[in-house]
PDB file of C-alpha atoms in Angstrom:
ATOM      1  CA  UNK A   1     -26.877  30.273   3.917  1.00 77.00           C
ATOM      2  CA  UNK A   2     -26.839  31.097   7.337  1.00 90.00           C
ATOM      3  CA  UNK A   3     -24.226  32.293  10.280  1.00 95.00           C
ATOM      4  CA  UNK A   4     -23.694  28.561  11.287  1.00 97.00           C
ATOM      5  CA  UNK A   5     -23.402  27.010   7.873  1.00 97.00           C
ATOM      6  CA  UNK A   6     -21.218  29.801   6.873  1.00 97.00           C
ATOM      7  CA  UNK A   7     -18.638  28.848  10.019  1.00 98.00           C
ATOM      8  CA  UNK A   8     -18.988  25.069   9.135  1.00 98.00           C
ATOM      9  CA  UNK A   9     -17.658  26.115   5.517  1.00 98.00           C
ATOM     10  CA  UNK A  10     -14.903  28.656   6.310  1.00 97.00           C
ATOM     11  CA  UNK A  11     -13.061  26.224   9.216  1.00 97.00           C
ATOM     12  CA  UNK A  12     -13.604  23.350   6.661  1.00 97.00           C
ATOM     13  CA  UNK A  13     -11.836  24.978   4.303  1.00 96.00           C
ATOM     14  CA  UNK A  14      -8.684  25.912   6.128  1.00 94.00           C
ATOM     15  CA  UNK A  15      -8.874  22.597   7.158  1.00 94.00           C
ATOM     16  CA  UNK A  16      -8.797  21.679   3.084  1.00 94.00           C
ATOM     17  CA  UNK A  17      -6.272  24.542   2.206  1.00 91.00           C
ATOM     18  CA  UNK A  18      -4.385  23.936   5.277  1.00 78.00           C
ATOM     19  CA  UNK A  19      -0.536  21.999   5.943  1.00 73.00           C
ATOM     20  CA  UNK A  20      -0.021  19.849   3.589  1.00 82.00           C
ATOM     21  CA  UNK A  21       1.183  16.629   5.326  1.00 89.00           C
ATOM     22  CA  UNK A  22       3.046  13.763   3.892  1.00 90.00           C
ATOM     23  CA  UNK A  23       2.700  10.308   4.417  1.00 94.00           C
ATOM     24  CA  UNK A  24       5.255   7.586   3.812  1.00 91.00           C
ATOM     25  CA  UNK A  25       5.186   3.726   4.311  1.00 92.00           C
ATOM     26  CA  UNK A  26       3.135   1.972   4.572  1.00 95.00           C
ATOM     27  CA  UNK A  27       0.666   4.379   2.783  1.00 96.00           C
ATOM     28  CA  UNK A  28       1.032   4.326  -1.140  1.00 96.00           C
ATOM     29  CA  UNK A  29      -1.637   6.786  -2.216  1.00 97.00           C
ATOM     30  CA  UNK A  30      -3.693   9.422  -0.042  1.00 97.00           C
ATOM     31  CA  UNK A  31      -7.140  10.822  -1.257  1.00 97.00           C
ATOM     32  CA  UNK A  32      -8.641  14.272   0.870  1.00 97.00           C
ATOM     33  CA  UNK A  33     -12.502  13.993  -0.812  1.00 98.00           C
ATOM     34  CA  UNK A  34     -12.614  18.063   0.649  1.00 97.00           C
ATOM     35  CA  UNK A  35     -10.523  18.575  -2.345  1.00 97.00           C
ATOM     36  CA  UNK A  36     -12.124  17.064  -5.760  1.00 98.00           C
ATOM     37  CA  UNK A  37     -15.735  16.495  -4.020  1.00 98.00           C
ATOM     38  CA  UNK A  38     -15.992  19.494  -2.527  1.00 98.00           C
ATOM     39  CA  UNK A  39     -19.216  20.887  -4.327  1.00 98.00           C
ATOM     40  CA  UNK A  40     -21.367  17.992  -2.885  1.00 98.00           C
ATOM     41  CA  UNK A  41     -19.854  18.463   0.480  1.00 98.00           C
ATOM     42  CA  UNK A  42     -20.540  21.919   0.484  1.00 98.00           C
ATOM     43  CA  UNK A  43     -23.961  21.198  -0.575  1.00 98.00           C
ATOM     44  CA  UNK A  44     -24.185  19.036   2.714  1.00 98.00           C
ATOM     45  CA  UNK A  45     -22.912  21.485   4.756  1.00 98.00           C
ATOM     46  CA  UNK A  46     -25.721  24.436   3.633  1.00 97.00           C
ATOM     47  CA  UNK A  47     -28.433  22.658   3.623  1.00 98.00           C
ATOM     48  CA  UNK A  48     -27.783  20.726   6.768  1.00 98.00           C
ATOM     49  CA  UNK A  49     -25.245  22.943   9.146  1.00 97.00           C
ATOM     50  CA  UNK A  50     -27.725  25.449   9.821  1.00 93.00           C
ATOM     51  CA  UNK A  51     -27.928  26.229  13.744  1.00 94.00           C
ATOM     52  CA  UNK A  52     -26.547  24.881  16.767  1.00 96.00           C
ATOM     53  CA  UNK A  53     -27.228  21.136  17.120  1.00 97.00           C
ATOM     54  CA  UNK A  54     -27.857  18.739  20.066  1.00 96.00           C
ATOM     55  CA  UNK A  55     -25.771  15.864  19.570  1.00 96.00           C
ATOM     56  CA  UNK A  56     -22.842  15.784  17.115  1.00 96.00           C
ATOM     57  CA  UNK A  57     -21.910  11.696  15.296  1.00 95.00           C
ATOM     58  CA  UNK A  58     -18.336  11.645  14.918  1.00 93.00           C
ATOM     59  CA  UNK A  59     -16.853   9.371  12.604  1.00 93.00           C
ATOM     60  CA  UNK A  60     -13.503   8.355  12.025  1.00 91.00           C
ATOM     61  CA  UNK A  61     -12.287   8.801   7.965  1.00 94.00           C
ATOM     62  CA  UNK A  62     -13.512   8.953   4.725  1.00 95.00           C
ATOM     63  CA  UNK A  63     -14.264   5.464   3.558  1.00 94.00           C
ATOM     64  CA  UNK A  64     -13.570   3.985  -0.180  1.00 96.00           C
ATOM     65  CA  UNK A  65     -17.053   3.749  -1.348  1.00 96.00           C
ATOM     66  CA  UNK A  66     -18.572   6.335   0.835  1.00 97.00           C
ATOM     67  CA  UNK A  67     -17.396  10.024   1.401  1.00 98.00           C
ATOM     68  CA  UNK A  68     -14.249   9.027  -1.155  1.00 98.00           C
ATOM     69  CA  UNK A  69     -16.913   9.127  -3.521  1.00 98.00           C
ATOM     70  CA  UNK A  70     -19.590  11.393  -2.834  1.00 98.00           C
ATOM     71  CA  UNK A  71     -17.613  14.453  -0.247  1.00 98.00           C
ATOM     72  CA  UNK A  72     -20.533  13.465   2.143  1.00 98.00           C
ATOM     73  CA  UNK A  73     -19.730  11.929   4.976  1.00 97.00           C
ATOM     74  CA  UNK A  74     -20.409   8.062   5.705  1.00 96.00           C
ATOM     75  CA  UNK A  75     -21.408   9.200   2.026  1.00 97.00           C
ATOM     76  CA  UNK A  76     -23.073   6.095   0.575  1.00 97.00           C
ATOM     77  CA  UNK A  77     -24.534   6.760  -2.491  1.00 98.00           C
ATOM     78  CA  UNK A  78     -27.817   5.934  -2.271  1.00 98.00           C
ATOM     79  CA  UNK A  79     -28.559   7.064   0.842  1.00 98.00           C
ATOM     80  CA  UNK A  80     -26.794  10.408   0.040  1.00 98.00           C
ATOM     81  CA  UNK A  81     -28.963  10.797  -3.735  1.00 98.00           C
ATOM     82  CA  UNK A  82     -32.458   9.484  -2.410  1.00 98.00           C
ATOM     83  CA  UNK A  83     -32.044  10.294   1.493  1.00 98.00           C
ATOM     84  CA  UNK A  84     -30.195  13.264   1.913  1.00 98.00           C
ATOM     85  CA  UNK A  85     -31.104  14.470  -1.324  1.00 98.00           C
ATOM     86  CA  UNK A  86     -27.651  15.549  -2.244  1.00 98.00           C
ATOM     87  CA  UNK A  87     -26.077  15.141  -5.789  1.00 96.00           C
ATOM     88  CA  UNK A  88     -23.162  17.118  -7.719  1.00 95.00           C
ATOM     89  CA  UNK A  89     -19.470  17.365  -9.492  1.00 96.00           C
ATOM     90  CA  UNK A  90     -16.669  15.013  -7.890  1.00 98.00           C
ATOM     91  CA  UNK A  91     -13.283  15.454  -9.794  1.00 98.00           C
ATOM     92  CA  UNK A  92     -10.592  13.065  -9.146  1.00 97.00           C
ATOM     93  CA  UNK A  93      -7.773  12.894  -6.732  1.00 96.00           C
ATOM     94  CA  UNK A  94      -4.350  14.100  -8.092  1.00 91.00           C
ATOM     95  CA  UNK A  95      -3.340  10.577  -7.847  1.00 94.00           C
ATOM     96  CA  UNK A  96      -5.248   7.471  -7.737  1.00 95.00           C
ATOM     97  CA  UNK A  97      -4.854   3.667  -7.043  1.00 96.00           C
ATOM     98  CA  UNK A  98      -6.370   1.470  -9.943  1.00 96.00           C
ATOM     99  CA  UNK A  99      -8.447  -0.898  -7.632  1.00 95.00           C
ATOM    100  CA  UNK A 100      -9.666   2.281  -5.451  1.00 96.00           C
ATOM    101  CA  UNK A 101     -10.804   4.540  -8.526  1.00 97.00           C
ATOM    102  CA  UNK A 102     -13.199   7.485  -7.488  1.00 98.00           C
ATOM    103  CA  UNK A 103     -16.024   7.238  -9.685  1.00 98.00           C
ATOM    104  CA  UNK A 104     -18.240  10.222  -7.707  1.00 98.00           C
ATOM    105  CA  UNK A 105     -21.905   9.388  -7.754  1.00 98.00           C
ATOM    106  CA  UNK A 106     -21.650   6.561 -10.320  1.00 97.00           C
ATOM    107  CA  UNK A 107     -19.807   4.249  -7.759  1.00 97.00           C
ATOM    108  CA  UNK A 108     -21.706   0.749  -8.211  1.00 96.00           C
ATOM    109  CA  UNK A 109     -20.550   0.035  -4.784  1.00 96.00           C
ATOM    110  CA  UNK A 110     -22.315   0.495  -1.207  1.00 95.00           C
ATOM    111  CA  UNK A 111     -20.222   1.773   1.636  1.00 94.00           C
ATOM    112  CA  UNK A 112     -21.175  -0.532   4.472  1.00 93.00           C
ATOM    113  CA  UNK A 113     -21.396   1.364   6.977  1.00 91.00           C
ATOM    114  CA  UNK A 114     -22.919   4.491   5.454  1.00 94.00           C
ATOM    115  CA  UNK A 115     -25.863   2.424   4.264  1.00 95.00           C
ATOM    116  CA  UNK A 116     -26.048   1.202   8.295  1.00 93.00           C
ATOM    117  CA  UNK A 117     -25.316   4.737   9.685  1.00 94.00           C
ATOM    118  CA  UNK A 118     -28.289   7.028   7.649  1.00 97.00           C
ATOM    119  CA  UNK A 119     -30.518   3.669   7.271  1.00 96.00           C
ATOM    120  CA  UNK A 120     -30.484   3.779  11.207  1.00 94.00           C
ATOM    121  CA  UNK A 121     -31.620   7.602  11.150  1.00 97.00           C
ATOM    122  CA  UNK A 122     -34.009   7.504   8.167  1.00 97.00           C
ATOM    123  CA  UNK A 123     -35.766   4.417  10.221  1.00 96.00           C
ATOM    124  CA  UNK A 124     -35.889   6.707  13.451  1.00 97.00           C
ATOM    125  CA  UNK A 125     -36.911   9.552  12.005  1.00 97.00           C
ATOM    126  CA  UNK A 126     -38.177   9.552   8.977  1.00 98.00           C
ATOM    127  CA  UNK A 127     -36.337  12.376   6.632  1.00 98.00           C
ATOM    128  CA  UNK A 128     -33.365  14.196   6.687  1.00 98.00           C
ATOM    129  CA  UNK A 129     -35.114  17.320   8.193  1.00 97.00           C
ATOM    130  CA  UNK A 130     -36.063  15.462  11.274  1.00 98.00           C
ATOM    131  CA  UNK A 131     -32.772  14.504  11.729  1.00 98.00           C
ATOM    132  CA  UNK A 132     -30.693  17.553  11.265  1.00 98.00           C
ATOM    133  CA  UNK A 133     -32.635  19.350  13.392  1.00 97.00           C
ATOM    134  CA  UNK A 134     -31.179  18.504  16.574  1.00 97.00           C
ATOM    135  CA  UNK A 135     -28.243  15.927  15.046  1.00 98.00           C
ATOM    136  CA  UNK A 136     -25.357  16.791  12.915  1.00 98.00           C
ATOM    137  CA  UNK A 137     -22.896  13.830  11.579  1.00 98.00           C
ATOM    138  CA  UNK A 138     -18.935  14.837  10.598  1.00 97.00           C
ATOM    139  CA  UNK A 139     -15.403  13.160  10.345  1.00 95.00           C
ATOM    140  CA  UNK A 140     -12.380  13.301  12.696  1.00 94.00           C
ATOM    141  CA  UNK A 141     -10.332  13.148   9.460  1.00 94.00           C
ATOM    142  CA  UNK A 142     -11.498  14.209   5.786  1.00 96.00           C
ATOM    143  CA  UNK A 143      -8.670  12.037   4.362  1.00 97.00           C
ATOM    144  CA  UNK A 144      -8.341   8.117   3.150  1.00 97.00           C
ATOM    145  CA  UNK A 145      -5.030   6.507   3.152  1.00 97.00           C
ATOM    146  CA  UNK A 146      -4.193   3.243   0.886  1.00 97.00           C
ATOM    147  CA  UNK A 147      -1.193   0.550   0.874  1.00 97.00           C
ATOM    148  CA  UNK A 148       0.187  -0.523  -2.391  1.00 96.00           C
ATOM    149  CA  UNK A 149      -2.487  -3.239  -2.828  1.00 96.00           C
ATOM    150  CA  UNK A 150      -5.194  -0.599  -2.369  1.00 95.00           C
ATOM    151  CA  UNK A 151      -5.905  -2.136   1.114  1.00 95.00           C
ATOM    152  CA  UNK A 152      -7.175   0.659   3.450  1.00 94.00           C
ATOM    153  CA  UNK A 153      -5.139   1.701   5.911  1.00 94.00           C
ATOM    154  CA  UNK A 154      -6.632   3.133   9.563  1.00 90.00           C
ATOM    155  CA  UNK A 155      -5.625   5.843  10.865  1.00 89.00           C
ATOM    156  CA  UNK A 156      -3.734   3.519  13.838  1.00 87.00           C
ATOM    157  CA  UNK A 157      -1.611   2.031  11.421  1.00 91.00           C
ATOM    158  CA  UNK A 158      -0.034   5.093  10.997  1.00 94.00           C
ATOM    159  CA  UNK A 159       3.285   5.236  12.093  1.00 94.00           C
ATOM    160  CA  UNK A 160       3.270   7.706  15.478  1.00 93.00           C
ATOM    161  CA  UNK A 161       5.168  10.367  14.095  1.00 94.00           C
ATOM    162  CA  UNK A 162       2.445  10.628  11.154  1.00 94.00           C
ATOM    163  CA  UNK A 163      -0.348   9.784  13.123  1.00 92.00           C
ATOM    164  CA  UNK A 164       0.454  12.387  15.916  1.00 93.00           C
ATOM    165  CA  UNK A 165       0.835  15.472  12.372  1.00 94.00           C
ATOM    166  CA  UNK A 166      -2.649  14.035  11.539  1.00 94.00           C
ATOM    167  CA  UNK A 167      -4.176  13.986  14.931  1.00 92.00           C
ATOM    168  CA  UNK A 168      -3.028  18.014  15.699  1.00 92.00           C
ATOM    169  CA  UNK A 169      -4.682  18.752  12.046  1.00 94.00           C
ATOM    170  CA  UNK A 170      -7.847  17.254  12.619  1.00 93.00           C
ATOM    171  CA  UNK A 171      -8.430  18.297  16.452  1.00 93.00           C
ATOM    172  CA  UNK A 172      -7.822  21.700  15.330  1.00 94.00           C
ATOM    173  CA  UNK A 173     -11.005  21.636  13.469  1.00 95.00           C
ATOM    174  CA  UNK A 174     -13.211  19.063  15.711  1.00 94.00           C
ATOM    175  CA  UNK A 175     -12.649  22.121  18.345  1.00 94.00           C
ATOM    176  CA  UNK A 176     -13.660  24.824  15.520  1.00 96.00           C
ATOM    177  CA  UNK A 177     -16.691  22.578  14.953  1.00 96.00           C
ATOM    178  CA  UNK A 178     -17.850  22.147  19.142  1.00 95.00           C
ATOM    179  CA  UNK A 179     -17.253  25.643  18.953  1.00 95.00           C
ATOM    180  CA  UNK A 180     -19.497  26.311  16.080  1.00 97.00           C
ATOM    181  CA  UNK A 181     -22.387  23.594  16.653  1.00 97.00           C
ATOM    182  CA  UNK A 182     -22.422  23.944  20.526  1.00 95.00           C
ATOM    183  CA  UNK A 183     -23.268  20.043  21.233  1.00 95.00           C
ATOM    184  CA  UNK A 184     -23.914  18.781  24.552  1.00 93.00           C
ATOM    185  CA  UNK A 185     -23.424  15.472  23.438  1.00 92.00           C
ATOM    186  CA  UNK A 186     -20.769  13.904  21.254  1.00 91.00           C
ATOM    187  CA  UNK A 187     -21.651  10.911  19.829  1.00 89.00           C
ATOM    188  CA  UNK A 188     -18.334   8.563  18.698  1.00 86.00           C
ATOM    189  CA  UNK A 189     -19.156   6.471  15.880  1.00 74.00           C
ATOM    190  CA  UNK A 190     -17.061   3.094  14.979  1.00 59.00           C
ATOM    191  CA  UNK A 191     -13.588   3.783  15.814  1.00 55.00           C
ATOM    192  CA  UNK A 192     -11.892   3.739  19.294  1.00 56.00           C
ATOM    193  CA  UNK A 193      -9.701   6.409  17.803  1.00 54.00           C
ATOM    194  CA  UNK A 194     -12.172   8.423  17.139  1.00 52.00           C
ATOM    195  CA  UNK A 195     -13.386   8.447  20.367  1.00 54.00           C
ATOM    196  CA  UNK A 196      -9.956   8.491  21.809  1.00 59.00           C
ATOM    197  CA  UNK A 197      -9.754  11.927  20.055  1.00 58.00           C
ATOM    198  CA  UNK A 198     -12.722  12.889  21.818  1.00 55.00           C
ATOM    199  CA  UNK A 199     -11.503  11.902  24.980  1.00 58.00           C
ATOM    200  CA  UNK A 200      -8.467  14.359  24.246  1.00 62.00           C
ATOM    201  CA  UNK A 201     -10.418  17.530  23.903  1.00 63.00           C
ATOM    202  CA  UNK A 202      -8.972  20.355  26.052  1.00 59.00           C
ATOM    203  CA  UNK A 203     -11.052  21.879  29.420  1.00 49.00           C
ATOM    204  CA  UNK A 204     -14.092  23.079  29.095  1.00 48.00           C
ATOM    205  CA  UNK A 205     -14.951  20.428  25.957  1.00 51.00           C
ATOM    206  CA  UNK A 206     -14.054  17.657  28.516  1.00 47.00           C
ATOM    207  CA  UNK A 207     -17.217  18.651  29.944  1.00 57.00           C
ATOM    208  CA  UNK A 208     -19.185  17.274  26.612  1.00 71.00           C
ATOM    209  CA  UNK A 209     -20.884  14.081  27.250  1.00 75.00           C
ATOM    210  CA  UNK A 210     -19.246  11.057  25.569  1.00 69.00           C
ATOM    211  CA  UNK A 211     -21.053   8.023  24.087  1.00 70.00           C
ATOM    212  CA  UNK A 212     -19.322   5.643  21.898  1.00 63.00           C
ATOM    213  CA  UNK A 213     -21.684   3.618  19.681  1.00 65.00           C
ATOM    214  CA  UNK A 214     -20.969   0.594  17.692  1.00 61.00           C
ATOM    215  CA  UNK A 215     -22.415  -0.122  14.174  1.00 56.00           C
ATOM    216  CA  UNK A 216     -25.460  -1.435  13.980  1.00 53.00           C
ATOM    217  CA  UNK A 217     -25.454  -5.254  12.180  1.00 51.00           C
ATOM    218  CA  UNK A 218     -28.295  -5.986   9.849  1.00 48.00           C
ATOM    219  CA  UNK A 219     -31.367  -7.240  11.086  1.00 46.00           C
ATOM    220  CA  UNK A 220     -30.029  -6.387  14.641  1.00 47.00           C
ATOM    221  CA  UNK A 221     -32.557  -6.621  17.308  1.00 42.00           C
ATOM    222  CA  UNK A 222     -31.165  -3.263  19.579  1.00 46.00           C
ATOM    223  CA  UNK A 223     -30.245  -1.123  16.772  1.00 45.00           C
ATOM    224  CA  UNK A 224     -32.082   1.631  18.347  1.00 47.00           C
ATOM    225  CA  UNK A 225     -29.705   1.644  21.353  1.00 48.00           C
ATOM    226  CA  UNK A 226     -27.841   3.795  19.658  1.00 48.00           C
ATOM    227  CA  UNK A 227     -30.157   6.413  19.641  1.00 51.00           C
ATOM    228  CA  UNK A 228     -31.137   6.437  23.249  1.00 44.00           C
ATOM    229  CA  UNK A 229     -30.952   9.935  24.214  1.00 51.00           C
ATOM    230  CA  UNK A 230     -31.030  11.337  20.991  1.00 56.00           C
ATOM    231  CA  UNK A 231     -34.245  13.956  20.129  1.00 54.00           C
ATOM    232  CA  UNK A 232     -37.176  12.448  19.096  1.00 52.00           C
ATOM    233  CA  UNK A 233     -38.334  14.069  15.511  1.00 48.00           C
ATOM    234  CA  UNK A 234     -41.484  15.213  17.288  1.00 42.00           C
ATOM    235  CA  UNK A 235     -38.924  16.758  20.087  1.00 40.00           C
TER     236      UNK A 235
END
């Protein structure tokens, strides 16, 4: 494992171990995948955090049939087993909401925007490798909040004073991971608060360039837009 990987690991992992927050109304059950996934995730991290990167994708949360599941994030699991080549031991939250169960790599479902997100970057470049070479993808937040029907909850629909504990949390480590990765470029994906976090980022980080991409639809004719800029695999 290298110097880079090894950072990745040790910030995510005071991020993990860190303040324990709590959550009240309208959230019912909270799942941190950094906790009972954490072998695949650091799986992702070694094989894939290793040197300074280009561009960094930042995406919002876990979601409930992606990185919920697998620890990787946008962690679909096909594209995780058969792209990414990633596959290990996912526990089980502490607690658990019957229609959101956490079935690890055995999930039947696809996480939408997973399958869109590495789809995108295995079409563009072909494997994993020539990805990761310039590109590395994260989360603003490792955790997943549900309501009492299992409905997901964003992290906007947090009440402020809950929203502002998680926000000082989780810029904490996007800072530990600029710091680490050295981007130039930070590339927001999805969520406007997501890329109002970015927006946020203390002097000199201001200085990173901002792009804010939207999720490609299926079949759409300018999915590559949001690649424009991005390192070529022959680059």
């Amino acid at each position: 494992m290298n110097d880079t990987a090894a950072a990745i690991l040790k910030a995510t992992a005071a991020l993990r171990d860190g303040e324990k927050l709590r959550f009240e109304s309208p959230v019912h059950v909270t799942y941190n995948p950094l906790t009972y996934a954490w072998g695949p995730h650091e799986q992702y991290v070694r094989t894939y955090g290793n040197g300074e990167k280009s561009h960094l994708f930042l995406g919002m949360n876990p979601g409930p049939f992606g990185m919920a599941q697998t620890g990787v994030p946008f962690g679909e699991v096909d594209a995780v087993v058969n792209w990414l080549h990633i596959r290990g031991e996912v526990g089980r939250p502490e607690h658990t909401h019957p229609k959101r169960p956490v079935e690890g790599f055995g999930c039947p479902r696809s996480e939408v925007s997973g399958r869109r997100l590495w789809g995108l970057f295995a079409e563009a470049f072909g494997t994993a490798e020539n990805f990761f070479r310039h590109n590395y993808v994260a989360n603003y937040c490792p955790l997943i909040w549900m309501g009492a029907t299992g409905a997901n909850i964003t992290p906007d629909k947090l009440p402020a004073e809950q929203r502002a504990a998680v926000d000082a949390v989780c810029m904490e480590h996007l800072l530990s991971l600029i710091t680490i990765l050295n981007p130039h470029t930070l590339v927001v994906w999805c969520l406007r608060h997501a890329e109002a976090a970015g927006r946020r980022l203390p002097a000199p980080r201001q200085k990173l360039h901002h792009r804010h991409v939207a999720p490609p639809k299926p079949r759409q004719p300018h999915r590559q837009q949001a690649l424009a800029g991005t390192p070529h695999p022959a680059a």
